[in-house]
XYZ file of C-alpha atoms in Angstrom:
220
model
C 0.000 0.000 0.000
C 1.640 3.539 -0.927
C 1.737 6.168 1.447
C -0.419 8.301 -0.630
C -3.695 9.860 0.707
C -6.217 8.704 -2.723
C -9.181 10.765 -1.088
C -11.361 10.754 -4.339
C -10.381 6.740 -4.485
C -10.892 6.389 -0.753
C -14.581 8.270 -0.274
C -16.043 7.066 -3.863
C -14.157 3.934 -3.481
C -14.844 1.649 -1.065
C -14.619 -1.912 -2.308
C -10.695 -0.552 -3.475
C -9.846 0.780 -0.405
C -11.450 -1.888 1.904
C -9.261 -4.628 -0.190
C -6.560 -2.466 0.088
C -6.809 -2.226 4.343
C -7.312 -5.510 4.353
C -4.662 -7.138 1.977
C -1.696 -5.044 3.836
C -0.555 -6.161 7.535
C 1.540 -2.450 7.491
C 0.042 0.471 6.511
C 2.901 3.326 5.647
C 2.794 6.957 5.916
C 0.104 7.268 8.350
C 2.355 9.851 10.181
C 3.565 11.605 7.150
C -0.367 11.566 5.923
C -1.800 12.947 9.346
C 0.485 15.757 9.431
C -0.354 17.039 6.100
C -4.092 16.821 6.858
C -3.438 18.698 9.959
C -1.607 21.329 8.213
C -3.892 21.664 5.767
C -6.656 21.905 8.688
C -4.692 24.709 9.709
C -4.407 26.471 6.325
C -7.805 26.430 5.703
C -9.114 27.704 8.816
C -6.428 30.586 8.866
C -7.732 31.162 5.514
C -11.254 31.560 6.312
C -9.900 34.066 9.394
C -8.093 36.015 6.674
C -11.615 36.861 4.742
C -13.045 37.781 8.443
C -15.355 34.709 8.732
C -16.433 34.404 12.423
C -15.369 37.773 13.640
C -18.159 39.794 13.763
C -17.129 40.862 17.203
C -14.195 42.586 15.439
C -16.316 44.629 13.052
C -18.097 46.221 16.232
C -14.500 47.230 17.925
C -13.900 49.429 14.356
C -14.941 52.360 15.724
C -14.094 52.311 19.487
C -9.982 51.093 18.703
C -7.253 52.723 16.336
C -6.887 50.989 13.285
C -3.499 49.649 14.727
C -5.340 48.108 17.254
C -7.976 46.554 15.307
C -5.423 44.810 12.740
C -3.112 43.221 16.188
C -6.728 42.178 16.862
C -7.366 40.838 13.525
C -3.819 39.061 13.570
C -4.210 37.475 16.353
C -7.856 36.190 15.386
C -6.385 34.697 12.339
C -3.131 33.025 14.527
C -6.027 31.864 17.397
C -8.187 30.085 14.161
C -4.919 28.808 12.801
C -4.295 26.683 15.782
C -7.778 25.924 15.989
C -7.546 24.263 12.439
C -4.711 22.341 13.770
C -6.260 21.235 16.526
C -9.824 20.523 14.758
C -7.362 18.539 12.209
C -5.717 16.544 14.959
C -9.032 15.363 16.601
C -11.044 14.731 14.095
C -8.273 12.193 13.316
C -7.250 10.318 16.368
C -10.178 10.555 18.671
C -12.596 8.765 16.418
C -9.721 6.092 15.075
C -8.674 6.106 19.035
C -12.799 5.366 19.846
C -13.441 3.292 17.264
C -9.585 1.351 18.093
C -10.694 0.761 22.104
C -14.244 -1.141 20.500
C -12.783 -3.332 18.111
C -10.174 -5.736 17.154
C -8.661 -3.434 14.092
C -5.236 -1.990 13.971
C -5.475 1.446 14.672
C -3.102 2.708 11.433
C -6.115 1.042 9.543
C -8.557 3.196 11.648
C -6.361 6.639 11.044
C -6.259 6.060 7.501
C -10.003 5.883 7.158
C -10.224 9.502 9.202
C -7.923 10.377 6.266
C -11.227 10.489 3.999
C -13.367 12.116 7.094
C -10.923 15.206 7.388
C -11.183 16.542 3.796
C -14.779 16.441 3.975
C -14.915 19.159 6.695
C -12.715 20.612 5.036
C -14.868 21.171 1.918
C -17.420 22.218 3.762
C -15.084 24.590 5.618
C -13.942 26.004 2.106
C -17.385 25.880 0.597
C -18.590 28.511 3.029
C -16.430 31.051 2.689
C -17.603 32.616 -0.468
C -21.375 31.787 0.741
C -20.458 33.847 4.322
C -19.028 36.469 2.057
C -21.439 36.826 -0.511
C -24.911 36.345 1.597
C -23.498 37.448 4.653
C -24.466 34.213 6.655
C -23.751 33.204 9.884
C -22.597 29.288 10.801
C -26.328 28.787 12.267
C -27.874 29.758 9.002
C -25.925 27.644 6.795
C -27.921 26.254 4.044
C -26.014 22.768 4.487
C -27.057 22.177 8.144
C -30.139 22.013 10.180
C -29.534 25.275 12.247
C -31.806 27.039 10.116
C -34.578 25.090 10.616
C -33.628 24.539 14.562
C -34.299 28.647 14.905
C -37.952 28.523 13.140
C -38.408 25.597 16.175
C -37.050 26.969 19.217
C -35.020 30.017 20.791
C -32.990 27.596 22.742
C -29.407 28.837 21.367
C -27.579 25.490 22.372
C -30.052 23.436 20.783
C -29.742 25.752 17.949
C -26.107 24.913 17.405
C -26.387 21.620 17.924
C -28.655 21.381 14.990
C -26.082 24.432 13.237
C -23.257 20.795 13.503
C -25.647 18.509 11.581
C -24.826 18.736 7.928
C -25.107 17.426 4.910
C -21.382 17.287 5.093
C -21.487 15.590 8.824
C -23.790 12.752 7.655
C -21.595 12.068 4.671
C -18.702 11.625 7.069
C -20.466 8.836 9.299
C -21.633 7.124 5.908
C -17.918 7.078 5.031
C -16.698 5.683 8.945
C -20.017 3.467 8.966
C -19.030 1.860 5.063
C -15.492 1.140 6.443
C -15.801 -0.497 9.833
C -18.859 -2.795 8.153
C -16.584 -3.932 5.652
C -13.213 -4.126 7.994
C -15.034 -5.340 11.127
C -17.023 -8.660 12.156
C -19.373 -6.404 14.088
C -23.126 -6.529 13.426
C -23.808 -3.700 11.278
C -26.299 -1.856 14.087
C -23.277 -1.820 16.459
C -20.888 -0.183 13.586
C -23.789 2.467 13.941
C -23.921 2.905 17.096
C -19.852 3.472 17.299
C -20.049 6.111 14.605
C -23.419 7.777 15.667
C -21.986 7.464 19.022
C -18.682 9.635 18.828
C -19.553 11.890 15.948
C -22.827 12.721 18.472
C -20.263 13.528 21.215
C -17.985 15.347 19.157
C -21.040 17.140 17.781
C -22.232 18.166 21.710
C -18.650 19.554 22.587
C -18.647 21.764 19.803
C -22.246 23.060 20.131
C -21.104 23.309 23.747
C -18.159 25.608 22.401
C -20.113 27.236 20.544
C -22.505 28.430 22.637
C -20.116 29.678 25.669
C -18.514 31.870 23.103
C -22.004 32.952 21.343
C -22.232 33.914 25.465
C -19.361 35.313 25.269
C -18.464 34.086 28.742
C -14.958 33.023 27.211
């Protein structure tokens, strides 16, 4: 098995990559591969910080700082989203592998290599919204590929709210992608691969609504 990251081959490609996870007792360059990703993470959330996505807050400081203040502001919003892409990259791919290691009998290089395909699709999403932010002047809870919108016609409840803001289009198409892999990889029934994959991608979903919502607060 090269030490390439085939994403298109990987998430359209399941029987290939399955055989492929299967055939190999060593898979190489999962450290190489996870480091790019988590670059890249990086990259694309300092990127989305550059255009000003997420800080609104900034825009209201224009007129109450010098305009040397607001750019060491603006700096340091893109530097704080930065690391938050690297860290976004970083868990999104060890804690689920690390979950999904802990309930099954899989090597976990097999397990990282599948978040391989996860990562770019947040990505996407993450790169898709940047022009829609820009051009419609839409906030995360109104994106058109989630269920936030509809979550504020239901209820003023802001956590719930962003929870809902999490589920995507995108998000369900990364659980497909987990769920397709450990059914194929695993002996597990194929309700208890669902439950695995509902199960973390439901906790990761809480923490971020959770981190959301302290900072929509802005207690932090």
């Amino acid at each position: 098995m090269n030490n390439r990251v085939e994403v298109l081959r990987g998430l359209f490609n399941y029987p290939y990559y399955t055989y492929k996870l299967k055939d190999t007792e060593h898979v190489p360059g999962v450290g190489k591969n996870a480091t790019l990703l988590i670059i890249l993470s990086g990259l694309v959330f300092g990127l989305s910080a550059y255009f000003g996505i997420g800080s609104e807050y900034l825009s209201k400081k224009l007129t109450s700082i010098s305009r040397e203040e607001y750019e060491m502001h603006k700096l340091l919003f893109m530097a704080g989203q930065t690391i938050l892409g690297l860290v976004f990259g970083a868990i999104m791919i060890f804690l689920p592998a690390l979950f999904f290691w802990t309930l099954s009998d899989l090597e976990l290089r097999k397990l990282l290599t599948i978040q391989f395909f996860v990562l770019p699709i947040f990505l996407f999403e993450k790169l898709i919204w940047i022009p829609l932010a820009l051009s419609l002047g839409l906030t995360q809870v109104s994106s058109p590929f989630a269920l936030g919108t509809i979550a504020q016609y239901l209820t003023g409840n802001d956590f719930i709210i962003y929870f809902f803001a999490t589920i995507s289009m995108f998000k369900v198409w990364a659980i497909l992608i987990e769920y397709k892999y450990l059914k194929m990889l695993t002996e597990k029934k194929p309700k208890v691969v669902m439950l695995m994959v509902v199960g973390i991608n439901l906790i990761i979903w809480l923490f971020s609504s959770l981190i959301s919502f302290i900072q929509f607060d802005k207690i932090l």
